[in-house]
Short mmCIF file of C-alpha atoms and ligand atoms in Angstrom, two decimals:
data_model
loop_
_atom_site.label_atom_id
_atom_site.label_comp_id
_atom_site.label_asym_id
_atom_site.label_seq_id
_atom_site.Cartn_x
_atom_site.Cartn_y
_atom_site.Cartn_z
CA MET P 851 123.90 103.57 56.06
CA TYR P 852 125.99 105.69 55.90
CA ILE P 853 129.81 105.76 55.43
CA ASP P 854 132.50 108.40 57.60
CA SER P 855 134.88 108.45 54.73
CA HIS P 856 137.83 110.23 56.84
CA ALA P 857 138.28 109.27 60.35
CA HIS P 858 141.52 109.22 62.55
CA ILE P 859 140.30 107.03 65.47
CA GLN P 860 143.61 104.94 65.48
CA ILE P 861 145.43 108.15 67.30
CA SER P 862 145.98 108.32 71.11
CA GLN P 863 142.60 109.87 72.08
CA PHE P 864 141.06 106.71 70.98
CA ASN P 865 143.23 104.87 73.68
CA SER P 866 140.58 104.85 76.05
CA ASP P 867 137.90 103.65 74.39
CA ARG P 868 138.40 103.20 70.76
CA GLU P 869 136.70 99.71 70.52
CA ALA P 870 133.80 101.65 71.86
CA VAL P 871 133.23 103.75 69.47
CA ILE P 872 133.74 102.19 66.30
CA LYS P 873 130.36 99.86 67.97
CA ARG P 874 128.77 102.74 68.40
CA ALA P 875 129.20 103.94 65.02
CA ILE P 876 127.89 100.11 64.36
CA ASP P 877 124.78 100.92 66.46
CA ALA P 878 124.07 104.00 64.70
CA ASN P 879 123.94 102.73 61.00
CA VAL P 880 128.04 103.82 60.37
CA SER P 881 128.16 101.03 58.44
CA ASN P 882 132.39 101.44 57.00
CA ILE P 883 134.81 103.63 58.33
CA LEU P 884 138.11 105.09 56.50
CA ILE P 885 140.56 105.32 58.84
CA ILE P 886 142.94 107.99 57.46
CA GLY P 887 146.72 108.00 58.14
CA PHE P 888 148.90 111.14 57.88
CA ASP P 889 152.01 109.89 59.00
CA LEU P 890 154.59 107.00 58.90
CA GLU P 891 153.31 106.16 62.27
CA SER P 892 149.31 107.51 61.47
CA SER P 893 149.52 105.10 58.51
CA THR P 894 150.59 101.92 59.82
CA ASN P 895 148.56 102.08 63.25
CA ALA P 896 145.39 102.88 60.62
CA VAL P 897 146.08 99.11 58.29
CA HIS P 898 147.16 97.89 61.96
CA LEU P 899 143.04 98.55 63.34
CA ALA P 900 141.46 98.28 59.40
CA GLU P 901 143.30 94.29 60.02
CA LYS P 902 140.81 94.16 62.86
CA HIS P 903 137.62 94.37 62.02
CA ASP P 904 135.61 93.86 58.49
CA ASN P 905 134.03 97.11 58.33
CA LEU P 906 136.95 99.25 58.47
CA TYR P 907 139.32 100.22 55.59
CA ALA P 908 142.69 102.48 56.07
CA THR P 909 144.98 104.63 54.12
CA VAL P 910 148.41 105.77 54.33
CA GLY P 911 150.38 108.99 53.25
CA MET P 912 152.49 112.10 54.61
CA HIS P 913 150.17 115.38 55.63
CA PRO P 914 151.98 118.47 54.20
CA HIS P 915 152.71 119.38 57.80
CA GLY P 916 155.53 116.46 57.73
CA ALA P 917 156.28 117.00 54.14
CA LYS P 918 159.47 117.97 55.44
CA ASP P 919 160.30 114.62 57.18
CA LEU P 920 159.05 112.59 54.02
CA THR P 921 162.38 109.59 53.33
CA PRO P 922 162.58 107.41 50.74
CA ASP P 923 162.14 104.79 53.74
CA ILE P 924 158.85 106.45 54.77
CA LEU P 925 158.24 105.81 51.12
CA LYS P 926 159.28 102.57 50.73
CA THR P 927 157.08 101.26 53.84
CA PHE P 928 153.80 103.71 52.20
CA ARG P 929 154.98 101.51 48.73
CA GLN P 930 154.41 98.02 50.93
CA LEU P 931 150.98 99.34 52.91
CA LEU P 932 149.63 100.51 49.21
CA ASN P 933 149.50 96.56 48.61
CA HIS P 934 147.59 95.88 51.47
CA THR P 935 143.55 94.84 50.69
CA LYS P 936 142.71 97.14 53.32
CA VAL P 937 144.12 99.88 52.27
CA ILE P 938 141.87 101.92 49.64
CA ALA P 939 143.55 105.79 48.82
CA LEU P 940 146.75 107.25 49.58
CA GLY P 941 146.56 110.51 51.88
CA GLU P 942 146.01 111.90 53.35
CA ILE P 943 148.41 114.59 51.61
CA GLY P 944 147.74 118.24 49.84
CA LEU P 945 149.34 121.65 51.31
CA ASP P 946 148.59 123.72 54.01
CA TYR P 947 149.98 127.36 54.16
CA TYR P 948 147.65 128.18 56.91
CA ARG P 949 149.63 126.13 59.64
CA ASN P 950 153.03 126.17 57.22
CA LEU P 951 154.90 123.21 59.48
CA SER P 952 157.17 122.69 56.37
CA PRO P 953 158.08 125.02 54.03
CA HIS P 954 156.12 125.67 50.99
CA ARG P 955 158.64 124.23 48.54
CA ALA P 956 158.93 121.17 50.52
CA GLN P 957 155.08 120.07 50.78
CA LYS P 958 155.01 120.76 46.88
CA ASP P 959 157.47 118.48 46.90
CA ALA P 960 156.22 115.66 48.70
CA PHE P 961 152.62 116.20 47.44
CA ASP P 962 154.43 116.25 43.73
CA THR P 963 156.10 112.93 44.67
CA GLN P 964 152.82 110.98 46.41
CA LEU P 965 151.00 112.22 43.26
CA ASP P 966 153.30 110.19 42.03
CA LEU P 967 152.69 106.61 43.74
CA ALA P 968 149.28 107.13 43.30
CA GLU P 969 149.07 107.51 39.77
CA GLU P 970 151.57 104.51 39.84
CA PHE P 971 149.21 102.75 42.64
CA LYS P 972 146.28 103.65 40.47
CA ILE P 973 145.03 104.29 43.92
CA PRO P 974 142.65 107.28 44.45
CA ILE P 975 143.62 110.51 46.90
CA ILE P 976 142.44 112.28 50.21
CA VAL P 977 143.34 115.79 49.54
CA HIS P 978 143.77 117.97 53.05
CA ASN P 979 143.85 121.74 51.80
CA ARG P 980 144.14 125.15 53.84
CA ASP P 981 144.58 128.43 52.00
CA ALA P 982 146.45 126.35 48.65
CA TYR P 983 143.80 125.44 45.90
CA MET P 984 145.81 128.10 44.17
CA ASP P 985 148.16 125.58 44.36
CA ILE P 986 146.40 122.22 45.09
CA LEU P 987 143.81 122.58 41.69
CA PRO P 988 146.63 123.52 38.93
CA MET P 989 148.57 120.41 40.23
CA LEU P 990 145.51 118.20 39.67
CA GLU P 991 144.85 119.58 36.35
CA ALA P 992 147.60 118.44 35.40
CA ARG P 993 147.73 115.68 35.88
CA SER P 994 143.51 115.74 34.77
CA GLY P 995 141.85 111.85 33.71
CA LYS P 996 144.93 109.68 35.47
CA ILE P 997 144.26 110.99 39.03
CA SER P 998 140.84 110.52 41.20
CA GLY P 999 140.21 110.74 44.37
CA VAL P 1000 137.86 113.19 47.43
CA LEU P 1001 138.88 117.17 48.13
CA HIS P 1002 138.53 116.32 51.90
CA CYS P 1003 136.98 119.10 53.86
CA PHE P 1004 136.02 120.25 51.52
CA THR P 1005 136.08 124.29 52.56
CA GLY P 1006 136.23 126.29 49.28
CA ASN P 1007 133.60 128.01 47.16
CA VAL P 1008 131.23 127.08 44.77
CA GLU P 1009 132.96 128.18 41.26
CA MET P 1010 136.01 126.28 43.24
CA MET P 1011 133.72 123.11 43.53
CA HIS P 1012 133.04 123.42 39.96
CA ARG P 1013 136.41 123.27 39.01
CA SER P 1014 137.22 120.34 41.68
CA VAL P 1015 134.16 119.09 39.90
CA GLU P 1016 135.48 119.16 36.83
CA LEU P 1017 138.78 116.94 37.08
CA GLY P 1018 136.03 114.39 38.63
CA PHE P 1019 137.05 114.60 41.72
CA TYR P 1020 134.55 114.48 44.75
CA ILE P 1021 134.18 116.47 47.59
CA GLY P 1022 134.09 115.57 51.59
CA ILE P 1023 131.90 117.64 52.78
CA GLY P 1024 132.61 116.84 57.45
CA GLY P 1025 130.98 118.76 60.64
CA ILE P 1026 131.71 122.43 58.94
CA VAL P 1027 128.29 122.22 57.35
CA THR P 1028 125.84 122.15 60.45
CA TYR P 1029 128.26 125.63 61.88
CA PRO P 1030 125.85 128.62 61.51
CA ASN P 1031 128.41 130.62 60.15
CA ALA P 1032 129.92 128.01 57.58
CA LYS P 1033 128.42 130.30 54.21
CA ASP P 1034 130.26 129.07 51.60
CA VAL P 1035 130.58 124.89 52.63
CA GLN P 1036 126.80 125.25 53.11
CA SER P 1037 126.44 126.95 50.17
CA VAL P 1038 128.35 124.23 48.05
CA ALA P 1039 126.94 121.43 50.23
CA GLN P 1040 123.11 122.32 48.29
CA GLN P 1041 125.22 122.95 44.75
CA LEU P 1042 127.11 120.31 44.32
CA PRO P 1043 126.65 117.26 41.78
CA LEU P 1044 124.92 115.01 44.41
CA GLU P 1045 127.05 112.07 43.02
CA HIS P 1046 130.25 113.81 43.92
CA LEU P 1047 129.42 113.81 47.48
CA LEU P 1048 131.55 112.01 50.05
CA ILE P 1049 130.43 112.39 53.89
CA GLU P 1050 132.89 112.60 56.85
CA THR P 1051 133.81 113.09 60.55
CA ASP P 1052 137.77 113.97 60.66
CA CYS P 1053 137.31 113.09 64.22
CA PRO P 1054 138.21 113.38 66.94
CA TRP P 1055 138.30 117.05 64.96
CA LEU P 1056 135.51 119.15 63.61
CA THR P 1057 133.13 118.37 66.11
CA PRO P 1058 129.09 119.07 64.25
CA GLN P 1059 127.14 121.57 66.28
CA PHE P 1060 125.37 119.39 68.48
CA ARG P 1061 128.14 119.04 70.12
CA ARG P 1062 130.42 121.25 69.31
CA GLY P 1063 133.60 121.70 71.93
CA LYS P 1064 133.23 117.64 73.04
CA ARG P 1065 135.60 114.98 70.55
CA ASN P 1066 133.96 113.96 67.20
CA GLU P 1067 133.53 110.26 66.36
CA PRO P 1068 132.60 108.55 63.79
CA ALA P 1069 128.77 107.83 64.75
CA TYR P 1070 128.49 111.73 63.98
CA VAL P 1071 128.86 112.06 60.61
CA ILE P 1072 124.81 111.35 60.06
CA ALA P 1073 124.67 115.01 61.87
CA VAL P 1074 126.31 116.17 58.66
CA ALA P 1075 124.14 114.03 56.42
CA ASP P 1076 121.34 115.33 58.12
CA LYS P 1077 122.24 119.05 57.19
CA ILE P 1078 122.78 118.48 53.82
CA ALA P 1079 119.50 116.62 53.15
CA GLU P 1080 117.88 119.75 54.99
CA LEU P 1081 119.88 122.24 52.86
CA ARG P 1082 119.36 119.91 49.62
CA ASP P 1083 115.11 118.78 50.62
CA THR P 1084 115.76 115.52 50.85
CA SER P 1085 115.89 112.52 53.10
CA VAL P 1086 119.15 111.96 54.92
CA GLU P 1087 118.61 108.04 53.82
CA GLU P 1088 118.48 109.82 50.81
CA ILE P 1089 122.27 111.45 51.05
CA GLY P 1090 123.33 107.42 52.45
CA LYS P 1091 122.58 105.52 49.72
CA ILE P 1092 124.21 108.07 47.44
CA THR P 1093 126.91 108.96 49.08
CA THR P 1094 127.50 104.67 50.19
CA ASN P 1095 127.25 104.32 46.51
CA ASN P 1096 129.34 107.34 45.32
CA PHE P 1097 132.23 105.35 48.43
CA ASN P 1098 131.85 102.14 45.91
CA ASN P 1099 132.37 103.89 43.20
CA LEU P 1100 135.38 106.26 44.18
CA PHE P 1101 137.30 103.48 45.91
CA GLY P 1102 135.89 100.20 44.11
CA THR P 1103 134.18 99.17 47.19
CA ASP P 1104 131.23 96.86 47.29
CA LEU P 1105 129.34 98.16 50.65
NI1 NI Z 2466 141.92 114.74 58.23
#
């Protein structure tokens, strides 16, 4: 069995066939899916969708793109949703210095505010990074021991991976690992201590190589597990077993 630890199946790209996508995942042995919020609407919709399916869980949070729009009202709603039994993490939150849709100052403030929230609720975080490890890692290191979570869609090098693992963080490996030129991500997948590995799709984006160019979906997380198994000279079933166990350890589930 496999768990997709990062999917956005609540958004409009899945409006025409969402239930079929969920069924295809189950049929492919992807038993559980964590639906990730990134603003108010997608967080609320993630929770609503998770309410309807036993095998789905949700997160709520404001992505760095929307950092400048994080109001006290939105935070109030997040606080309410964080008490929901299906909400098992806060995120995705973090810093994005590639698209820069919010000013860096606003991104850091929103990240810090939500890190406070995660500490208060004792809930793990889902971290988004793009070209910003130099600022994200010190912010997490400043809270060492008080916060846990996953660095989703990890694209850093091996050294950054070791720093993250030292903090107790998990490393989310997605479809990029299947791309022929993704040497850094492949090295990380090869050298990462297995007890820190999670697998994810980040669907509808980052489709694995075998379907590259098409919409991604949770069933394809097996292509990620398969590539990691190949890189580590183990079986795909073993990667499924270990990452399910890791998911339970991080999020306190019993899957
Ligand atoms: Ni995402």
